[in-house]
Amino acid sequence: MSFLARPLRATTTLGLQLRTLTTTTPLTYYQPRVPSSSIPIPNVSGRVPLPDVPANSDFKIEIPAYPYGPRRVYHQSNTGLYGSALIRFGNNVSKRNEIKTRRKWRPNVQQKRLWSKSLGVFVRTRVTTRVLRTIDKVGGLDEYLLGHKAARVKELGPWGWMLRWRIMQTPEVRERFAKEREALGLPRVKGGEEKSLEEQLREFKLAGFKFEEGKEPKSKGELKEEADRMIKSEEKEFELGQEEDLFMKEEAKPKMA
């Protein structure tokens, strides 16, 4: 939205060029490339662009859904670290006649580059001054995003949740979580779950994505044929187990005399 009635004209060597001054800010951040990693920082729309992977490939990165969902009030807070800040409304009251005039108080939002120790780059984001004080208090952006309390997760918002997911894919944070599990006496993660997203992407690039034996995905046509076959079949293919394993076995109805 432009706050000037007429656009300004800037005189250049090539002629007259119209220049419009606006107060709107771009919805995307131009993030730097993470060194020694092929997984970029996600954008505010939730997509993770993979420049080294062809667009028609089946390998896609899906970020887990934010447990609290997008914020219904003050939609701008979905694209930055706003904490629990909202627009507040009130009145300006004159001292002489006590005339009330409606007004609003907006949060103090700044555009900052915050250093991420695990990623090794500066992350561009919009952040309120209150959240900046909290980041300084806890010891950095990574410590703020990795807070485990429910109140911290709730004030992260959708954008903070995406940044939290991204730093959790780094080897430093994965090793930190492994040590915490060991300190709590929990077993280590076994099998393919221990592979990081970086290793899965590397395997996909080198040899293509391979599924375990018996776990290959089926096409929609195969799933439809299997469902039709189970419906038309006269055999008991919908039983969950053997007869002795069913704890809610239907009793036989008594015959009427």
PDB file of C-alpha atoms in Angstrom:
ATOM      1  CA  MET A   1       0.000   0.000   0.000  1.00  0.00           C
ATOM      2  CA  SER A   2       1.500   3.281  -1.055  1.00  0.00           C
ATOM      3  CA  PHE A   3       1.379   6.181   1.369  1.00  0.00           C
ATOM      4  CA  LEU A   4       2.093   8.791  -1.306  1.00  0.00           C
ATOM      5  CA  ALA A   5      -0.630  10.238  -3.515  1.00  0.00           C
ATOM      6  CA  ARG A   6       1.690  10.449  -6.509  1.00  0.00           C
ATOM      7  CA  PRO A   7       4.807   8.415  -7.280  1.00  0.00           C
ATOM      8  CA  LEU A   8       8.153  10.209  -7.317  1.00  0.00           C
ATOM      9  CA  ARG A   9      10.097  10.662 -10.538  1.00  0.00           C
ATOM     10  CA  ALA A  10      13.786   9.926 -10.494  1.00  0.00           C
ATOM     11  CA  THR A  11      15.782  11.498 -13.363  1.00  0.00           C
ATOM     12  CA  THR A  12      18.361   9.154 -14.870  1.00  0.00           C
ATOM     13  CA  THR A  13      20.542   9.163 -17.955  1.00  0.00           C
ATOM     14  CA  LEU A  14      18.090   6.815 -19.636  1.00  0.00           C
ATOM     15  CA  GLY A  15      15.121   9.123 -19.138  1.00  0.00           C
ATOM     16  CA  LEU A  16      12.308   9.412 -16.609  1.00  0.00           C
ATOM     17  CA  GLN A  17      11.738   6.402 -14.377  1.00  0.00           C
ATOM     18  CA  LEU A  18       8.813   6.052 -11.995  1.00  0.00           C
ATOM     19  CA  ARG A  19       9.702   5.084  -8.432  1.00  0.00           C
ATOM     20  CA  THR A  20       6.977   4.132  -5.952  1.00  0.00           C
ATOM     21  CA  LEU A  21       7.598   4.189  -2.206  1.00  0.00           C
ATOM     22  CA  THR A  22       5.671   1.523  -0.301  1.00  0.00           C
ATOM     23  CA  THR A  23       5.476   0.323   3.288  1.00  0.00           C
ATOM     24  CA  THR A  24       4.953  -3.346   2.479  1.00  0.00           C
ATOM     25  CA  THR A  25       7.798  -5.794   3.148  1.00  0.00           C
ATOM     26  CA  PRO A  26       8.625  -8.843   1.037  1.00  0.00           C
ATOM     27  CA  LEU A  27       7.195 -12.149   2.228  1.00  0.00           C
ATOM     28  CA  THR A  28      10.361 -14.141   1.439  1.00  0.00           C
ATOM     29  CA  TYR A  29      13.823 -13.977   2.956  1.00  0.00           C
ATOM     30  CA  TYR A  30      16.880 -14.430   0.777  1.00  0.00           C
ATOM     31  CA  GLN A  31      18.723 -16.909   2.953  1.00  0.00           C
ATOM     32  CA  PRO A  32      22.402 -17.775   2.450  1.00  0.00           C
ATOM     33  CA  ARG A  33      23.472 -21.246   1.440  1.00  0.00           C
ATOM     34  CA  VAL A  34      24.392 -23.511   4.337  1.00  0.00           C
ATOM     35  CA  PRO A  35      28.058 -24.565   4.002  1.00  0.00           C
ATOM     36  CA  SER A  36      28.807 -28.291   3.550  1.00  0.00           C
ATOM     37  CA  SER A  37      25.090 -29.057   3.260  1.00  0.00           C
ATOM     38  CA  SER A  38      22.726 -29.503   0.333  1.00  0.00           C
ATOM     39  CA  ILE A  39      19.573 -28.829   2.393  1.00  0.00           C
ATOM     40  CA  PRO A  40      18.732 -25.112   2.227  1.00  0.00           C
ATOM     41  CA  ILE A  41      16.943 -23.065   4.847  1.00  0.00           C
ATOM     42  CA  PRO A  42      13.172 -23.305   4.195  1.00  0.00           C
ATOM     43  CA  ASN A  43      11.201 -20.251   3.185  1.00  0.00           C
ATOM     44  CA  VAL A  44       8.152 -18.868   4.945  1.00  0.00           C
ATOM     45  CA  SER A  45       5.764 -20.726   2.614  1.00  0.00           C
ATOM     46  CA  GLY A  46       6.948 -24.063   4.035  1.00  0.00           C
ATOM     47  CA  ARG A  47       8.747 -25.282   0.902  1.00  0.00           C
ATOM     48  CA  VAL A  48      12.313 -26.570   0.983  1.00  0.00           C
ATOM     49  CA  PRO A  49      13.774 -25.851  -2.483  1.00  0.00           C
ATOM     50  CA  LEU A  50      16.359 -28.403  -3.566  1.00  0.00           C
ATOM     51  CA  PRO A  51      18.507 -26.854  -6.303  1.00  0.00           C
ATOM     52  CA  ASP A  52      20.548 -30.022  -6.914  1.00  0.00           C
ATOM     53  CA  VAL A  53      17.507 -32.300  -7.331  1.00  0.00           C
ATOM     54  CA  PRO A  54      15.414 -32.231 -10.548  1.00  0.00           C
ATOM     55  CA  ALA A  55      11.897 -30.861 -10.177  1.00  0.00           C
ATOM     56  CA  ASN A  56      10.229 -34.012 -11.561  1.00  0.00           C
ATOM     57  CA  SER A  57      11.900 -36.329  -9.022  1.00  0.00           C
ATOM     58  CA  ASP A  58       9.979 -38.180  -6.306  1.00  0.00           C
ATOM     59  CA  PHE A  59      12.270 -37.024  -3.496  1.00  0.00           C
ATOM     60  CA  LYS A  60      10.534 -34.293  -1.528  1.00  0.00           C
ATOM     61  CA  ILE A  61      11.179 -32.922   1.936  1.00  0.00           C
ATOM     62  CA  GLU A  62       8.099 -32.465   4.075  1.00  0.00           C
ATOM     63  CA  ILE A  63       8.342 -30.426   7.261  1.00  0.00           C
ATOM     64  CA  PRO A  64       6.213 -31.790  10.130  1.00  0.00           C
ATOM     65  CA  ALA A  65       3.048 -29.793  10.688  1.00  0.00           C
ATOM     66  CA  TYR A  66       3.156 -27.099  13.339  1.00  0.00           C
ATOM     67  CA  PRO A  67       1.166 -28.510  16.314  1.00  0.00           C
ATOM     68  CA  TYR A  68      -0.648 -25.227  17.016  1.00  0.00           C
ATOM     69  CA  GLY A  69      -1.441 -24.390  13.393  1.00  0.00           C
ATOM     70  CA  PRO A  70      -1.199 -20.973  11.713  1.00  0.00           C
ATOM     71  CA  ARG A  71      -2.190 -17.987  13.781  1.00  0.00           C
ATOM     72  CA  ARG A  72      -5.667 -16.714  12.990  1.00  0.00           C
ATOM     73  CA  VAL A  73      -5.051 -13.222  14.395  1.00  0.00           C
ATOM     74  CA  TYR A  74      -2.219 -10.951  13.222  1.00  0.00           C
ATOM     75  CA  HIS A  75      -1.227 -13.026  10.191  1.00  0.00           C
ATOM     76  CA  GLN A  76       2.070 -11.167   9.841  1.00  0.00           C
ATOM     77  CA  SER A  77       3.366 -13.059  12.888  1.00  0.00           C
ATOM     78  CA  ASN A  78       3.321 -16.289  10.826  1.00  0.00           C
ATOM     79  CA  THR A  79       6.347 -15.046   8.853  1.00  0.00           C
ATOM     80  CA  GLY A  80       8.672 -14.049  11.697  1.00  0.00           C
ATOM     81  CA  LEU A  81       9.705 -14.514  15.313  1.00  0.00           C
ATOM     82  CA  TYR A  82       7.012 -12.441  17.015  1.00  0.00           C
ATOM     83  CA  GLY A  83       6.582 -14.443  20.210  1.00  0.00           C
ATOM     84  CA  SER A  84       3.149 -13.728  21.671  1.00  0.00           C
ATOM     85  CA  ALA A  85       3.029 -10.129  20.396  1.00  0.00           C
ATOM     86  CA  LEU A  86      -0.229  -8.814  18.951  1.00  0.00           C
ATOM     87  CA  ILE A  87      -1.606  -5.457  17.847  1.00  0.00           C
ATOM     88  CA  ARG A  88      -3.158  -3.732  20.834  1.00  0.00           C
ATOM     89  CA  PHE A  89      -6.038  -1.295  20.587  1.00  0.00           C
ATOM     90  CA  GLY A  90      -7.039   1.592  22.835  1.00  0.00           C
ATOM     91  CA  ASN A  91      -7.917   5.264  23.019  1.00  0.00           C
ATOM     92  CA  ASN A  92      -6.163   8.623  23.096  1.00  0.00           C
ATOM     93  CA  VAL A  93      -7.957  10.687  25.763  1.00  0.00           C
ATOM     94  CA  SER A  94      -7.592  14.469  25.714  1.00  0.00           C
ATOM     95  CA  LYS A  95      -6.934  16.052  29.099  1.00  0.00           C
ATOM     96  CA  ARG A  96      -9.252  19.000  28.592  1.00  0.00           C
ATOM     97  CA  ASN A  97     -12.470  17.563  27.179  1.00  0.00           C
ATOM     98  CA  GLU A  98     -11.775  13.850  27.691  1.00  0.00           C
ATOM     99  CA  ILE A  99     -12.484  13.115  24.045  1.00  0.00           C
ATOM    100  CA  LYS A 100     -11.506   9.572  23.094  1.00  0.00           C
ATOM    101  CA  THR A 101      -9.823   8.817  19.778  1.00  0.00           C
ATOM    102  CA  ARG A 102      -9.190   5.231  18.761  1.00  0.00           C
ATOM    103  CA  ARG A 103      -5.582   4.192  18.233  1.00  0.00           C
ATOM    104  CA  LYS A 104      -3.437   1.059  18.042  1.00  0.00           C
ATOM    105  CA  TRP A 105      -0.049  -0.078  19.344  1.00  0.00           C
ATOM    106  CA  ARG A 106       1.974  -2.242  16.956  1.00  0.00           C
ATOM    107  CA  PRO A 107       4.833  -4.508  18.087  1.00  0.00           C
ATOM    108  CA  ASN A 108       8.364  -3.238  17.582  1.00  0.00           C
ATOM    109  CA  VAL A 109       9.430  -5.457  14.665  1.00  0.00           C
ATOM    110  CA  GLN A 110      12.967  -5.347  13.259  1.00  0.00           C
ATOM    111  CA  GLN A 111      14.618  -7.023  10.277  1.00  0.00           C
ATOM    112  CA  LYS A 112      17.699  -8.803  11.619  1.00  0.00           C
ATOM    113  CA  ARG A 113      20.408 -11.286  10.671  1.00  0.00           C
ATOM    114  CA  LEU A 114      20.776 -13.722  13.563  1.00  0.00           C
ATOM    115  CA  TRP A 115      23.769 -16.051  13.823  1.00  0.00           C
ATOM    116  CA  SER A 116      23.040 -19.771  13.947  1.00  0.00           C
ATOM    117  CA  LYS A 117      25.900 -21.774  15.463  1.00  0.00           C
ATOM    118  CA  SER A 118      24.708 -25.130  14.122  1.00  0.00           C
ATOM    119  CA  LEU A 119      24.114 -23.885  10.559  1.00  0.00           C
ATOM    120  CA  GLY A 120      27.172 -21.623  10.489  1.00  0.00           C
ATOM    121  CA  VAL A 121      25.350 -18.771   8.704  1.00  0.00           C
ATOM    122  CA  PHE A 122      23.330 -15.668   9.500  1.00  0.00           C
ATOM    123  CA  VAL A 123      19.596 -16.313   9.245  1.00  0.00           C
ATOM    124  CA  ARG A 124      17.482 -13.427   7.970  1.00  0.00           C
ATOM    125  CA  THR A 125      14.221 -12.963   9.783  1.00  0.00           C
ATOM    126  CA  ARG A 126      11.802 -10.436  11.202  1.00  0.00           C
ATOM    127  CA  VAL A 127      11.918 -10.439  14.990  1.00  0.00           C
ATOM    128  CA  THR A 128      10.436  -8.339  17.781  1.00  0.00           C
ATOM    129  CA  THR A 129      12.682  -6.607  20.293  1.00  0.00           C
ATOM    130  CA  ARG A 130      11.160  -8.686  23.086  1.00  0.00           C
ATOM    131  CA  VAL A 131      12.166 -11.931  21.360  1.00  0.00           C
ATOM    132  CA  LEU A 132      15.641 -10.445  20.758  1.00  0.00           C
ATOM    133  CA  ARG A 133      16.082  -9.996  24.502  1.00  0.00           C
ATOM    134  CA  THR A 134      14.966 -13.587  25.057  1.00  0.00           C
ATOM    135  CA  ILE A 135      17.480 -14.853  22.458  1.00  0.00           C
ATOM    136  CA  ASP A 136      20.295 -12.958  24.189  1.00  0.00           C
ATOM    137  CA  LYS A 137      19.196 -14.344  27.552  1.00  0.00           C
ATOM    138  CA  VAL A 138      19.088 -18.032  26.560  1.00  0.00           C
ATOM    139  CA  GLY A 139      22.389 -17.868  24.657  1.00  0.00           C
ATOM    140  CA  GLY A 140      21.651 -17.590  20.946  1.00  0.00           C
ATOM    141  CA  LEU A 141      19.171 -18.393  18.222  1.00  0.00           C
ATOM    142  CA  ASP A 142      19.696 -22.168  18.391  1.00  0.00           C
ATOM    143  CA  GLU A 143      18.977 -22.344  22.120  1.00  0.00           C
ATOM    144  CA  TYR A 144      15.852 -20.266  21.645  1.00  0.00           C
ATOM    145  CA  LEU A 145      14.516 -22.483  18.842  1.00  0.00           C
ATOM    146  CA  LEU A 146      15.332 -25.749  20.649  1.00  0.00           C
ATOM    147  CA  GLY A 147      13.384 -24.865  23.785  1.00  0.00           C
ATOM    148  CA  HIS A 148      11.437 -27.939  24.895  1.00  0.00           C
ATOM    149  CA  LYS A 149       8.670 -26.334  26.948  1.00  0.00           C
ATOM    150  CA  ALA A 150       5.191 -26.054  25.460  1.00  0.00           C
ATOM    151  CA  ALA A 151       5.102 -22.284  25.979  1.00  0.00           C
ATOM    152  CA  ARG A 152       8.298 -21.873  23.931  1.00  0.00           C
ATOM    153  CA  VAL A 153       6.996 -24.062  21.099  1.00  0.00           C
ATOM    154  CA  LYS A 154       3.752 -22.086  21.063  1.00  0.00           C
ATOM    155  CA  GLU A 155       5.482 -18.711  20.791  1.00  0.00           C
ATOM    156  CA  LEU A 156       7.774 -19.880  17.971  1.00  0.00           C
ATOM    157  CA  GLY A 157       4.974 -19.702  15.421  1.00  0.00           C
ATOM    158  CA  PRO A 158       5.043 -21.455  12.021  1.00  0.00           C
ATOM    159  CA  TRP A 159       8.243 -19.715  10.875  1.00  0.00           C
ATOM    160  CA  GLY A 160      10.137 -20.500  14.087  1.00  0.00           C
ATOM    161  CA  TRP A 161       8.937 -24.105  13.805  1.00  0.00           C
ATOM    162  CA  MET A 162      10.489 -24.369  10.312  1.00  0.00           C
ATOM    163  CA  LEU A 163      13.808 -22.976  11.558  1.00  0.00           C
ATOM    164  CA  ARG A 164      13.691 -25.398  14.487  1.00  0.00           C
ATOM    165  CA  TRP A 165      13.213 -28.307  12.076  1.00  0.00           C
ATOM    166  CA  ARG A 166      16.126 -27.142   9.930  1.00  0.00           C
ATOM    167  CA  ILE A 167      18.681 -26.895  12.737  1.00  0.00           C
ATOM    168  CA  MET A 168      17.555 -30.292  14.050  1.00  0.00           C
ATOM    169  CA  GLN A 169      18.884 -31.816  10.793  1.00  0.00           C
ATOM    170  CA  THR A 170      22.460 -30.666  11.492  1.00  0.00           C
ATOM    171  CA  PRO A 171      25.023 -33.186  12.816  1.00  0.00           C
ATOM    172  CA  GLU A 172      25.791 -31.021  15.877  1.00  0.00           C
ATOM    173  CA  VAL A 173      22.203 -31.007  17.113  1.00  0.00           C
ATOM    174  CA  ARG A 174      21.696 -34.699  16.302  1.00  0.00           C
ATOM    175  CA  GLU A 175      24.791 -35.581  18.317  1.00  0.00           C
ATOM    176  CA  ARG A 176      23.565 -33.388  21.166  1.00  0.00           C
ATOM    177  CA  PHE A 177      20.212 -35.190  21.249  1.00  0.00           C
ATOM    178  CA  ALA A 178      21.975 -38.576  21.163  1.00  0.00           C
ATOM    179  CA  LYS A 179      24.003 -37.618  24.244  1.00  0.00           C
ATOM    180  CA  GLU A 180      20.858 -36.470  26.017  1.00  0.00           C
ATOM    181  CA  ARG A 181      19.177 -39.799  25.275  1.00  0.00           C
ATOM    182  CA  GLU A 182      22.213 -41.640  26.611  1.00  0.00           C
ATOM    183  CA  ALA A 183      22.243 -39.512  29.776  1.00  0.00           C
ATOM    184  CA  LEU A 184      18.559 -40.319  30.367  1.00  0.00           C
ATOM    185  CA  GLY A 185      19.201 -44.039  29.902  1.00  0.00           C
ATOM    186  CA  LEU A 186      17.188 -44.309  26.685  1.00  0.00           C
ATOM    187  CA  PRO A 187      18.298 -46.721  23.928  1.00  0.00           C
ATOM    188  CA  ARG A 188      19.871 -45.364  20.777  1.00  0.00           C
ATOM    189  CA  VAL A 189      17.852 -45.180  17.587  1.00  0.00           C
ATOM    190  CA  LYS A 190      18.321 -48.328  15.510  1.00  0.00           C
ATOM    191  CA  GLY A 191      18.363 -49.089  11.821  1.00  0.00           C
ATOM    192  CA  GLY A 192      17.520 -46.646   9.054  1.00  0.00           C
ATOM    193  CA  GLU A 193      15.960 -44.131  11.463  1.00  0.00           C
ATOM    194  CA  GLU A 194      19.473 -43.144  12.532  1.00  0.00           C
ATOM    195  CA  LYS A 195      20.228 -41.809   9.050  1.00  0.00           C
ATOM    196  CA  SER A 196      20.032 -38.060   8.808  1.00  0.00           C
ATOM    197  CA  LEU A 197      18.137 -36.235   6.099  1.00  0.00           C
ATOM    198  CA  GLU A 198      21.468 -35.218   4.601  1.00  0.00           C
ATOM    199  CA  GLU A 199      22.486 -38.876   4.194  1.00  0.00           C
ATOM    200  CA  GLN A 200      19.126 -39.790   2.657  1.00  0.00           C
ATOM    201  CA  LEU A 201      19.434 -36.973   0.131  1.00  0.00           C
ATOM    202  CA  ARG A 202      22.996 -38.040  -0.706  1.00  0.00           C
ATOM    203  CA  GLU A 203      21.869 -41.633  -1.318  1.00  0.00           C
ATOM    204  CA  PHE A 204      19.069 -40.404  -3.558  1.00  0.00           C
ATOM    205  CA  LYS A 205      21.475 -38.374  -5.671  1.00  0.00           C
ATOM    206  CA  LEU A 206      24.025 -41.176  -6.061  1.00  0.00           C
ATOM    207  CA  ALA A 207      21.942 -44.308  -6.545  1.00  0.00           C
ATOM    208  CA  GLY A 208      18.330 -43.233  -6.427  1.00  0.00           C
ATOM    209  CA  PHE A 209      15.946 -43.705  -3.560  1.00  0.00           C
ATOM    210  CA  LYS A 210      15.752 -47.380  -2.504  1.00  0.00           C
ATOM    211  CA  PHE A 211      13.057 -48.851  -0.302  1.00  0.00           C
ATOM    212  CA  GLU A 212      13.427 -51.844   1.989  1.00  0.00           C
ATOM    213  CA  GLU A 213      12.289 -55.231   0.763  1.00  0.00           C
ATOM    214  CA  GLY A 214       8.525 -55.573   1.037  1.00  0.00           C
ATOM    215  CA  LYS A 215       8.011 -51.843   1.700  1.00  0.00           C
ATOM    216  CA  GLU A 216       7.952 -50.562  -1.855  1.00  0.00           C
ATOM    217  CA  PRO A 217       5.199 -48.012  -2.416  1.00  0.00           C
ATOM    218  CA  LYS A 218       2.274 -49.081  -4.563  1.00  0.00           C
ATOM    219  CA  SER A 219       0.631 -47.020  -7.249  1.00  0.00           C
ATOM    220  CA  LYS A 220      -2.970 -45.836  -7.035  1.00  0.00           C
ATOM    221  CA  GLY A 221      -4.034 -48.432  -9.584  1.00  0.00           C
ATOM    222  CA  GLU A 222      -2.508 -51.295  -7.595  1.00  0.00           C
ATOM    223  CA  LEU A 223      -4.109 -50.101  -4.371  1.00  0.00           C
ATOM    224  CA  LYS A 224      -7.518 -49.837  -6.077  1.00  0.00           C
ATOM    225  CA  GLU A 225      -7.231 -53.347  -7.531  1.00  0.00           C
ATOM    226  CA  GLU A 226      -6.255 -54.770  -4.152  1.00  0.00           C
ATOM    227  CA  ALA A 227      -9.208 -53.061  -2.450  1.00  0.00           C
ATOM    228  CA  ASP A 228     -11.647 -54.353  -5.093  1.00  0.00           C
ATOM    229  CA  ARG A 229     -10.259 -57.853  -4.751  1.00  0.00           C
ATOM    230  CA  MET A 230     -10.691 -57.819  -0.968  1.00  0.00           C
ATOM    231  CA  ILE A 231     -14.268 -56.547  -1.244  1.00  0.00           C
ATOM    232  CA  LYS A 232     -15.318 -59.137  -3.860  1.00  0.00           C
ATOM    233  CA  SER A 233     -13.547 -62.010  -2.168  1.00  0.00           C
ATOM    234  CA  GLU A 234     -15.694 -64.430  -0.143  1.00  0.00           C
ATOM    235  CA  GLU A 235     -12.850 -65.329   2.207  1.00  0.00           C
ATOM    236  CA  LYS A 236     -12.428 -63.655   5.615  1.00  0.00           C
ATOM    237  CA  GLU A 237      -9.651 -61.277   4.657  1.00  0.00           C
ATOM    238  CA  PHE A 238     -10.670 -58.574   7.121  1.00  0.00           C
ATOM    239  CA  GLU A 239      -9.998 -60.601  10.275  1.00  0.00           C
ATOM    240  CA  LEU A 240      -7.420 -59.054  12.600  1.00  0.00           C
ATOM    241  CA  GLY A 241      -6.133 -62.374  13.925  1.00  0.00           C
ATOM    242  CA  GLN A 242      -6.957 -65.966  14.739  1.00  0.00           C
ATOM    243  CA  GLU A 243     -10.153 -66.866  16.514  1.00  0.00           C
ATOM    244  CA  GLU A 244      -8.440 -67.424  19.857  1.00  0.00           C
ATOM    245  CA  ASP A 245      -6.726 -64.026  19.670  1.00  0.00           C
ATOM    246  CA  LEU A 246      -9.948 -62.028  19.291  1.00  0.00           C
ATOM    247  CA  PHE A 247     -10.953 -60.678  22.683  1.00  0.00           C
ATOM    248  CA  MET A 248     -14.352 -59.425  21.434  1.00  0.00           C
ATOM    249  CA  LYS A 249     -15.595 -62.579  19.809  1.00  0.00           C
ATOM    250  CA  GLU A 250     -19.263 -62.481  18.900  1.00  0.00           C
ATOM    251  CA  GLU A 251     -21.237 -65.027  20.852  1.00  0.00           C
ATOM    252  CA  ALA A 252     -23.616 -67.364  19.091  1.00  0.00           C
ATOM    253  CA  LYS A 253     -27.245 -66.303  19.334  1.00  0.00           C
ATOM    254  CA  PRO A 254     -29.628 -68.810  20.965  1.00  0.00           C
ATOM    255  CA  LYS A 255     -32.023 -70.505  18.587  1.00  0.00           C
ATOM    256  CA  MET A 256     -35.691 -69.741  18.975  1.00  0.00           C
ATOM    257  CA  ALA A 257     -37.886 -72.716  19.824  1.00  0.00           C
TER     258      ALA A 257
END
